[in-house]
Short mmCIF file of C-alpha atoms (C1' of nucleotides) in Angstrom, two decimals:
data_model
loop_
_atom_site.label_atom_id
_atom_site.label_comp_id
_atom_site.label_asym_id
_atom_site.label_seq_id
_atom_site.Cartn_x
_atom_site.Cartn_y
_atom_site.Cartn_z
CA UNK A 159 30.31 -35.86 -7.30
CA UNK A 160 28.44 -38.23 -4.76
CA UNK A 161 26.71 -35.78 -2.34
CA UNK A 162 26.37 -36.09 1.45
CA UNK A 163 23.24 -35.21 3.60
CA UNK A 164 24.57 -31.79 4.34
CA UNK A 165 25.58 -31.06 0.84
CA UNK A 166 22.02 -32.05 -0.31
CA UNK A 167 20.89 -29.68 2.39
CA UNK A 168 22.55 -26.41 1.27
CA UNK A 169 21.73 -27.20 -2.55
CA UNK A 170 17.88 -27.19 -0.87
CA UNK A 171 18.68 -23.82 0.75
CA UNK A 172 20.64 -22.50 -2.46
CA UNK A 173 17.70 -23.43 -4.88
CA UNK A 174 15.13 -21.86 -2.94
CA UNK A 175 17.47 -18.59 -2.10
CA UNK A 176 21.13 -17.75 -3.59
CA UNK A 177 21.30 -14.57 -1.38
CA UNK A 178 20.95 -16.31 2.02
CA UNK A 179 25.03 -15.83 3.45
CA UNK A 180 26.53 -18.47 3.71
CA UNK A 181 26.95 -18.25 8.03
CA UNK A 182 23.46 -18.69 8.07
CA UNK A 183 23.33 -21.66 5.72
CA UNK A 184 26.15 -23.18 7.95
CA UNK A 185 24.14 -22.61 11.14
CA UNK A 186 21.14 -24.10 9.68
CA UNK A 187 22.97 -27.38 8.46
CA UNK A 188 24.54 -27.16 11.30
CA UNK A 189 28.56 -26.33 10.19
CA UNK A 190 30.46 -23.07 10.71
CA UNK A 191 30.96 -20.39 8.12
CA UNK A 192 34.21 -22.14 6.17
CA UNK A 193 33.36 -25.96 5.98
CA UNK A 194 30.24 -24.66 4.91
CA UNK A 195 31.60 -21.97 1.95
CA UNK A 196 34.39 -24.68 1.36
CA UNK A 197 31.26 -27.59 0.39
CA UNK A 198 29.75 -24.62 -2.15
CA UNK A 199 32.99 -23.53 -3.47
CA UNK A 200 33.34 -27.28 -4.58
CA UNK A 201 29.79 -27.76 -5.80
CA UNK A 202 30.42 -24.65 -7.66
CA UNK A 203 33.69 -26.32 -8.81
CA UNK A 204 32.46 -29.91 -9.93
CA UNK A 205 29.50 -27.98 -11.84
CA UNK A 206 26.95 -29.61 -9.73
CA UNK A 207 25.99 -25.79 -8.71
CA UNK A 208 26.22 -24.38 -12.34
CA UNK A 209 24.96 -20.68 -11.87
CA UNK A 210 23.26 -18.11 -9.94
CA UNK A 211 20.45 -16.24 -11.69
CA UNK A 212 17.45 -14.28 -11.03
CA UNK A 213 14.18 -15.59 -11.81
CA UNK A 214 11.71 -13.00 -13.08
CA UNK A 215 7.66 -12.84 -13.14
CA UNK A 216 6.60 -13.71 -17.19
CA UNK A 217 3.70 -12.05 -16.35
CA UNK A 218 5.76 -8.53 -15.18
CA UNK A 219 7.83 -8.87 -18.83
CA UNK A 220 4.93 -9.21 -20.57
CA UNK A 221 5.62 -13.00 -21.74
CA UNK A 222 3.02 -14.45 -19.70
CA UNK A 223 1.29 -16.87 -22.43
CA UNK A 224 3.11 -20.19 -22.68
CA UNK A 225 2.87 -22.68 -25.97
CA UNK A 226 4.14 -25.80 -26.23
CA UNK A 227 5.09 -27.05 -29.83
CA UNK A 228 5.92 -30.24 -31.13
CA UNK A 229 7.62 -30.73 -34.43
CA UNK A 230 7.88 -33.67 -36.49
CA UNK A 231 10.70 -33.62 -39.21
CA UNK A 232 11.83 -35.59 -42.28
CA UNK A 233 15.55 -35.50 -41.59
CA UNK A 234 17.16 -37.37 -38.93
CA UNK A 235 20.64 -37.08 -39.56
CA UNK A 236 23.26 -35.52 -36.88
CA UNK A 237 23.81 -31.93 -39.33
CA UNK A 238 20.52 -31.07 -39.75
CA UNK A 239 19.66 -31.48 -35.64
CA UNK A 240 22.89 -29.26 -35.16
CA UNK A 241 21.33 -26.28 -37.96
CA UNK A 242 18.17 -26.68 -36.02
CA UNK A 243 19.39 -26.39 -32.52
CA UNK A 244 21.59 -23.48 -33.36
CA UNK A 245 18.42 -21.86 -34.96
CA UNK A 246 16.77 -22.15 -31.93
CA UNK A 247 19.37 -21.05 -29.67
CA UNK A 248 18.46 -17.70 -31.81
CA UNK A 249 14.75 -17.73 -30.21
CA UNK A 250 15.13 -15.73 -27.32
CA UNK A 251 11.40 -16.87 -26.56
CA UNK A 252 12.16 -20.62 -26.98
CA UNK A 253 13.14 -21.76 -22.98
CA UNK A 254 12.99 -25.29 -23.40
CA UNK A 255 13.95 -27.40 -26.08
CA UNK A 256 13.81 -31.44 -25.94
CA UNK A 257 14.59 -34.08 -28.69
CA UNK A 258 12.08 -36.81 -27.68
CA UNK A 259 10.94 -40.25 -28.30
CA UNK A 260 7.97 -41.54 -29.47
CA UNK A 261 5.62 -40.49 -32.22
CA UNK A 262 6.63 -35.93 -31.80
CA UNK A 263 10.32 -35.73 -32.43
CA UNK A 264 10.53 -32.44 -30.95
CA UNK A 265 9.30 -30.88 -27.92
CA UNK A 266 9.85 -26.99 -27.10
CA UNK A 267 8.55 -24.38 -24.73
CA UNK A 268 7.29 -21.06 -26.06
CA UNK A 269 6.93 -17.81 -24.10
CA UNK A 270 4.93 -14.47 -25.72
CA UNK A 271 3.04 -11.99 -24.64
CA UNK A 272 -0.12 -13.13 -26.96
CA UNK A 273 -1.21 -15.25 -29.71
CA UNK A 274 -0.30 -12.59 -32.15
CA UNK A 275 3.24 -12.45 -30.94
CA UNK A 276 2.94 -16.20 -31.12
CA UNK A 277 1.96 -16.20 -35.21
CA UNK A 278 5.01 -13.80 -35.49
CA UNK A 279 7.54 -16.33 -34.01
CA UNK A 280 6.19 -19.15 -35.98
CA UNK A 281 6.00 -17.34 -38.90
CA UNK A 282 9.80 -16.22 -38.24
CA UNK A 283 10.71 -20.03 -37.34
CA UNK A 284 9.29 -21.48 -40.57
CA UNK A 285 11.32 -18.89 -42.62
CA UNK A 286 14.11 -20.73 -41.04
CA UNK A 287 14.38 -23.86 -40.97
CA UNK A 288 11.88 -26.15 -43.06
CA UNK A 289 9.71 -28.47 -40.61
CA UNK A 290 7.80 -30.75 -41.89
CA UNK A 291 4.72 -31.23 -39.04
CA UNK A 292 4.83 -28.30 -36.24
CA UNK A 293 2.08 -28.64 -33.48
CA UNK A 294 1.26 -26.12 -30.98
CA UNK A 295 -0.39 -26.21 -27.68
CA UNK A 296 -1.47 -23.43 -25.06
CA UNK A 297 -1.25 -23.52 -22.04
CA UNK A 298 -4.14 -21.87 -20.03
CA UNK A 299 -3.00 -21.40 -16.77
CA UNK A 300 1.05 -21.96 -15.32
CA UNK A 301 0.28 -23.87 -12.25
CA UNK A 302 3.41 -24.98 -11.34
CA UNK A 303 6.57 -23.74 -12.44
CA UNK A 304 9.61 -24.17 -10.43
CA UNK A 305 13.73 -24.15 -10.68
CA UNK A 306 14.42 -26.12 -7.79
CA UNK A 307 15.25 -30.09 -8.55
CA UNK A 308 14.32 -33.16 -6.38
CA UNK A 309 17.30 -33.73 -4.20
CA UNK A 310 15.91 -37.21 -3.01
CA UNK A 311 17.90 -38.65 -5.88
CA UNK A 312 21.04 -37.30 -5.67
CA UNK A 313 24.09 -40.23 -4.88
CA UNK A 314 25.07 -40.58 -1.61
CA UNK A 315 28.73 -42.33 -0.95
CA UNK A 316 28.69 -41.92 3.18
CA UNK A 317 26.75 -43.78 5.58
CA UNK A 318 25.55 -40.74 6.99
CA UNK A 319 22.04 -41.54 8.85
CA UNK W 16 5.92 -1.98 -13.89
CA UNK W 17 7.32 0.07 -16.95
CA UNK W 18 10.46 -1.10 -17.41
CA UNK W 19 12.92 1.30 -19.66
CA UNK W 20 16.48 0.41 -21.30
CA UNK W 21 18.16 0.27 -18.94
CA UNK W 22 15.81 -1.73 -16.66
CA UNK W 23 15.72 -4.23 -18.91
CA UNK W 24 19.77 -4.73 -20.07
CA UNK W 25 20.08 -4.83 -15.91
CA UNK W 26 17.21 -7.99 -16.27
CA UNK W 27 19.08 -9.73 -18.46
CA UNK W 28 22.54 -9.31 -16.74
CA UNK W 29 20.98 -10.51 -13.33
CA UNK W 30 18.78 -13.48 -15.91
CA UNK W 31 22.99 -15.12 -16.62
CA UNK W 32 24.76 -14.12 -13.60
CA UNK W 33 22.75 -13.12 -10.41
CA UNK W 34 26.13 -12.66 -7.88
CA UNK W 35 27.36 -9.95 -10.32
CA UNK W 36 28.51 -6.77 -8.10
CA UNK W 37 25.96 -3.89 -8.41
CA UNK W 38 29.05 -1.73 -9.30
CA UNK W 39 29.83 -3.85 -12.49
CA UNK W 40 26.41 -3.92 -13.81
CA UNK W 41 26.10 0.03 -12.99
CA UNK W 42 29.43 0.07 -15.03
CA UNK W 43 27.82 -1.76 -17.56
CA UNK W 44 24.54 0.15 -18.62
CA UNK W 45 26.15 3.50 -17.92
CA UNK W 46 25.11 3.85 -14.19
CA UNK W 47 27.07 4.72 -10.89
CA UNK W 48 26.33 2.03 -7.91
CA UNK W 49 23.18 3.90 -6.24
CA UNK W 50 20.94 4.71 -9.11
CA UNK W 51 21.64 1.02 -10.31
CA UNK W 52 20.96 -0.22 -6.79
CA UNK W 53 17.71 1.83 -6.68
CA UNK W 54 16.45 -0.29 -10.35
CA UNK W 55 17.15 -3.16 -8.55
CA UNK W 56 15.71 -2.89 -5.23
CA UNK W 57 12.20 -1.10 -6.83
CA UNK W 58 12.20 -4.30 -9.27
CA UNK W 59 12.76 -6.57 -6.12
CA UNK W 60 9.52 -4.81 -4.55
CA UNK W 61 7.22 -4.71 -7.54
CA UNK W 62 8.34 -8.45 -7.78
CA UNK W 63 9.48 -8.27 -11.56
CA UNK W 64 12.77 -9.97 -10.26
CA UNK W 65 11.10 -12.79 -8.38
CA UNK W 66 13.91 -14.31 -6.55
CA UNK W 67 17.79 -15.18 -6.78
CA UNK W 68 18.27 -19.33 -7.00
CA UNK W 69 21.30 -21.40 -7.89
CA UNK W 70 20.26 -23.39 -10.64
CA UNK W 71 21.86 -26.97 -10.71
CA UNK W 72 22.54 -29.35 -12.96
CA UNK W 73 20.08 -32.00 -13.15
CA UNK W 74 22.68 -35.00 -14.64
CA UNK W 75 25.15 -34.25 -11.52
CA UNK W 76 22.02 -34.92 -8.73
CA UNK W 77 20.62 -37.42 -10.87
CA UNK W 78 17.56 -36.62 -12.28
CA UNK W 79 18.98 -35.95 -16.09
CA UNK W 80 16.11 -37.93 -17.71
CA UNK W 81 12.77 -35.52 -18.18
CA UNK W 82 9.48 -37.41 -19.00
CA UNK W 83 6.46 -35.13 -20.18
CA UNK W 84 2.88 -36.45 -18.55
CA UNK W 85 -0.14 -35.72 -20.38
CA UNK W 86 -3.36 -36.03 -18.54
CA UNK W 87 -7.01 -35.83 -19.69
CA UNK W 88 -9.48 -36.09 -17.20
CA UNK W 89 -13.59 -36.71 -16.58
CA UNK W 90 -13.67 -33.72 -13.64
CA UNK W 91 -13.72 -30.49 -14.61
CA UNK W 92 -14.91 -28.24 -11.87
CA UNK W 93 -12.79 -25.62 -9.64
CA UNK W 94 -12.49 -27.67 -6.67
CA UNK W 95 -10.96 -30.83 -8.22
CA UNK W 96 -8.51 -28.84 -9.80
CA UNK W 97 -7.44 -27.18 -6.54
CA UNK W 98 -6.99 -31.01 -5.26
CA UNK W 99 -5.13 -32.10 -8.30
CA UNK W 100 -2.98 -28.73 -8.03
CA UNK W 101 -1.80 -29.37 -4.24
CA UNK W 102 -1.17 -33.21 -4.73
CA UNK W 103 1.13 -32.22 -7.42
CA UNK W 104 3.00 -29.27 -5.63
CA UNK W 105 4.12 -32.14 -3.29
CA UNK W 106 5.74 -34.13 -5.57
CA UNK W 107 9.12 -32.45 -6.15
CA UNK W 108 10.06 -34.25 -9.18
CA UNK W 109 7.08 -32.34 -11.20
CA UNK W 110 8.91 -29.32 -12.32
CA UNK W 111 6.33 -27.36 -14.30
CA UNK W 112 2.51 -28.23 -14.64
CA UNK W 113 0.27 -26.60 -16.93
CA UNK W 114 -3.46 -26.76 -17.82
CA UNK W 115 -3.92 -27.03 -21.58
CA UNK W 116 -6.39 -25.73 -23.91
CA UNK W 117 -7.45 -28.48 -26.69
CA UNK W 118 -7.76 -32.13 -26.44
CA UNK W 119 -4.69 -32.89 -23.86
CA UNK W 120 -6.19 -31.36 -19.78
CA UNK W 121 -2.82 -30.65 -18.23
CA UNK W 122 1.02 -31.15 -19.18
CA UNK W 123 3.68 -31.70 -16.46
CA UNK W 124 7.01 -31.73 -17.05
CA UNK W 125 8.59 -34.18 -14.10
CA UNK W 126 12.67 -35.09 -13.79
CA UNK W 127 13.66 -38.38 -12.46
CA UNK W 128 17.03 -40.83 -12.68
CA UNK W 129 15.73 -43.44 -14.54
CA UNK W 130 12.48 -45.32 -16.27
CA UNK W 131 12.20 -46.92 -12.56
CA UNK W 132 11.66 -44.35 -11.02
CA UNK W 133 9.17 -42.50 -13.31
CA UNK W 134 7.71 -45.76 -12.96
CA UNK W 135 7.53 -45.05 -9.08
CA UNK W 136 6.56 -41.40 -9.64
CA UNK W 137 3.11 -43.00 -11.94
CA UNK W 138 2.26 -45.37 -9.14
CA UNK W 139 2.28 -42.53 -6.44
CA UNK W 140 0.77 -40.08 -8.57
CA UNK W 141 -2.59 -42.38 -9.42
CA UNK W 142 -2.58 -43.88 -5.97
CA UNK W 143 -3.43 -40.05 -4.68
CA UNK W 144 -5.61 -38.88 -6.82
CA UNK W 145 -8.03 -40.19 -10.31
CA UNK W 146 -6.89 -39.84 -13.54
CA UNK W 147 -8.44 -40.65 -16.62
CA UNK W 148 -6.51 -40.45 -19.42
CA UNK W 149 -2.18 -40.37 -18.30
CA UNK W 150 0.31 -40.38 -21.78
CA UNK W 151 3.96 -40.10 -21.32
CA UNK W 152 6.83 -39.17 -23.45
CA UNK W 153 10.42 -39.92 -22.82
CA UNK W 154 12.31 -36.75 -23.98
CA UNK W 155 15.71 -38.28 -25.29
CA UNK W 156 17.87 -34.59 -25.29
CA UNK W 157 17.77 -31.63 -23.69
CA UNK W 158 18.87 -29.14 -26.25
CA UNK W 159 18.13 -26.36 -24.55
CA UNK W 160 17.05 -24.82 -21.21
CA UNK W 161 17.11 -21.31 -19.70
CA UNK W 162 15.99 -19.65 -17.09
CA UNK W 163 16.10 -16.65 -18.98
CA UNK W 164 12.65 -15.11 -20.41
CA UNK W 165 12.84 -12.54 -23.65
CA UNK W 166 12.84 -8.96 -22.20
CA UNK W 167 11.97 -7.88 -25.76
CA UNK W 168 8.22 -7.55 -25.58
CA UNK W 169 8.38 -5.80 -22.16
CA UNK W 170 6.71 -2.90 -21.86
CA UNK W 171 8.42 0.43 -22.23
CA UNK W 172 6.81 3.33 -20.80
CA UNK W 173 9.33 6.31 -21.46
CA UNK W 174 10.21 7.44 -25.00
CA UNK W 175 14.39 6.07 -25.23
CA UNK W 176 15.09 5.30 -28.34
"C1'" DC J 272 14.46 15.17 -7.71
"C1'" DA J 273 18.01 12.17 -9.57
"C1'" DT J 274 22.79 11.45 -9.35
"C1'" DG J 275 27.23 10.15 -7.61
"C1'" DA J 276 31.05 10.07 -4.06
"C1'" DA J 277 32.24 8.44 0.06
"C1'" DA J 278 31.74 6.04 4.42
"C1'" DC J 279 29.90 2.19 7.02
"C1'" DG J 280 28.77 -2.44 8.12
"C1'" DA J 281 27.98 -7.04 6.57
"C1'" DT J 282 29.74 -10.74 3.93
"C1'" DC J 283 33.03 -13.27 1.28
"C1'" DT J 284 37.44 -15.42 0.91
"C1'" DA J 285 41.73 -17.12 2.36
"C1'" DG J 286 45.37 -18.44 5.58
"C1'" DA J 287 47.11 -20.75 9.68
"C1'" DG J 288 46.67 -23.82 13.38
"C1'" DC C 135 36.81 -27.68 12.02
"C1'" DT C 136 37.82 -23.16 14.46
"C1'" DC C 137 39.80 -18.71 14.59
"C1'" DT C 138 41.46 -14.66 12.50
"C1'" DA C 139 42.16 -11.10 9.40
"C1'" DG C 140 41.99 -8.72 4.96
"C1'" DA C 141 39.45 -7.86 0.69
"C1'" DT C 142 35.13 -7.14 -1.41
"C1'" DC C 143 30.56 -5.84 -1.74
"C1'" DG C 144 25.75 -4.23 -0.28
"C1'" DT C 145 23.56 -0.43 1.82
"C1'" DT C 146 22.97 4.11 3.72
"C1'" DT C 147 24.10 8.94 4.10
"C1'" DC C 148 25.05 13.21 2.31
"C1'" DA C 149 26.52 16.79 -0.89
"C1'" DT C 150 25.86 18.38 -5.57
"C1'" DG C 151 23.68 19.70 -9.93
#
DNA sequence: CATGAAACGATCTAGAG
DNA sequence: CTCTAGATCGTTTCATG
């Protein structure tokens, strides 16, 4: 699991492009084709690469208005967060989901096409699952929204300059 | 941009599993390899499917703790916000960034390994640039998290039932 | 004009040294 | 790690309806 410069290198390269071949990614890490497809075949094998997926324009789907809504519940206990996250695993629009600290229990992130189609989801999550305080945000304008995670952190067993 | 059907069950096939063979998603929505190829490559070129990433998993690199940044601000004209924007889209560990309508400016989602760090993150963030108001919440859980967007609200132009 | 079969070339994957 | 070779897949061409 501990991750060398080069390794941190090709997850750059894979985050920002999955198609790239993987000669290429070797010549610009500076390996040849098999160490370098041997590193990803690991990655892909210790689940630090989890998936490849295309990432498509909200805007081009017609999901290009983003809410934000924070919930605040009664219940705490273990059975009732398990009914709720299964509900939500329902929401197709519902793309991010957090359990947080503080004074919101719940965080999640909403995509619709509108307002309207907004009112419909809430209205459908309320039917649900009963939530004691829901909150909801808009966002205006998506100015950054990206896949790719900070490799600076990533452990580092070698003593590789 | 119309998407039909079958555009869209080929969307969410490439949404879980981007290095599926053209041949096997043809297969799958009733298509022989060119015609399917065709739906793909015209999405590619309208830019509807964005790009193809690996997505990895943030625990394994170590950034599995997600803080969300709330920021109010005095400054509300175009050109500050173009400042803010850029001094953000350097910091790699702010994954999303938002501006908000109601009483909170701008939401940023931003991943880091530890309190420390996010720590570090706030002390380089308001060295480079003013900020009024900065609240941050600790999310505790992440429930849920997809790359995939709902296809159901996109538009269809053709009458299939 | 869209479809599908087939052929080509690039890439992936695996083995051996 | 390099070299090699076979399997698989992306991409183009062409015939068909």
């Amino acid at each position: 699991m501990a991750l060398d410069k080069i390794d941190r290198k090709i997850l750059a390269l894979l985050q920002r492009d999955a198609t790239m071949p993987v000669a290429e990614i070797g010549r610009k890490v500076g390996l040849s084709t098999t160490p370098c497809w041997r590193r990803i075949q690991k990655m892909e094998e210790e689940g630090v690469i989890r998936r490849r997926v295309a990432v498509l324009d909200p805007v081009k789907i017609n999901v290009g208005v983003t809410v934000f809504v924070s919930v605040k519940t009664a219940e705490h206990n273990e059975s009732w967060l398990r009914k709720f996250a299964a509900t939500i695993e329902d929401f197709s629009e519902v793309v991010e989901f957090y359990r947080m600290s503080g004074d919101i229990d719940y965080l999640m992130r909403v995509v619709v096409p509108d307002i309207a189609a907004y009112d419909a989801f809430y209205k459908r999550l309320i039917a649900k699952i009963a939530l004691s305080d829901v909150s909801s945000s808009f966002a205006m304008e998506q100015i950054k929204y990206t896949t790719a995670l900070p490799l600076d952190f990533a452990l580092v067993n070698d003593d590789d300059k």
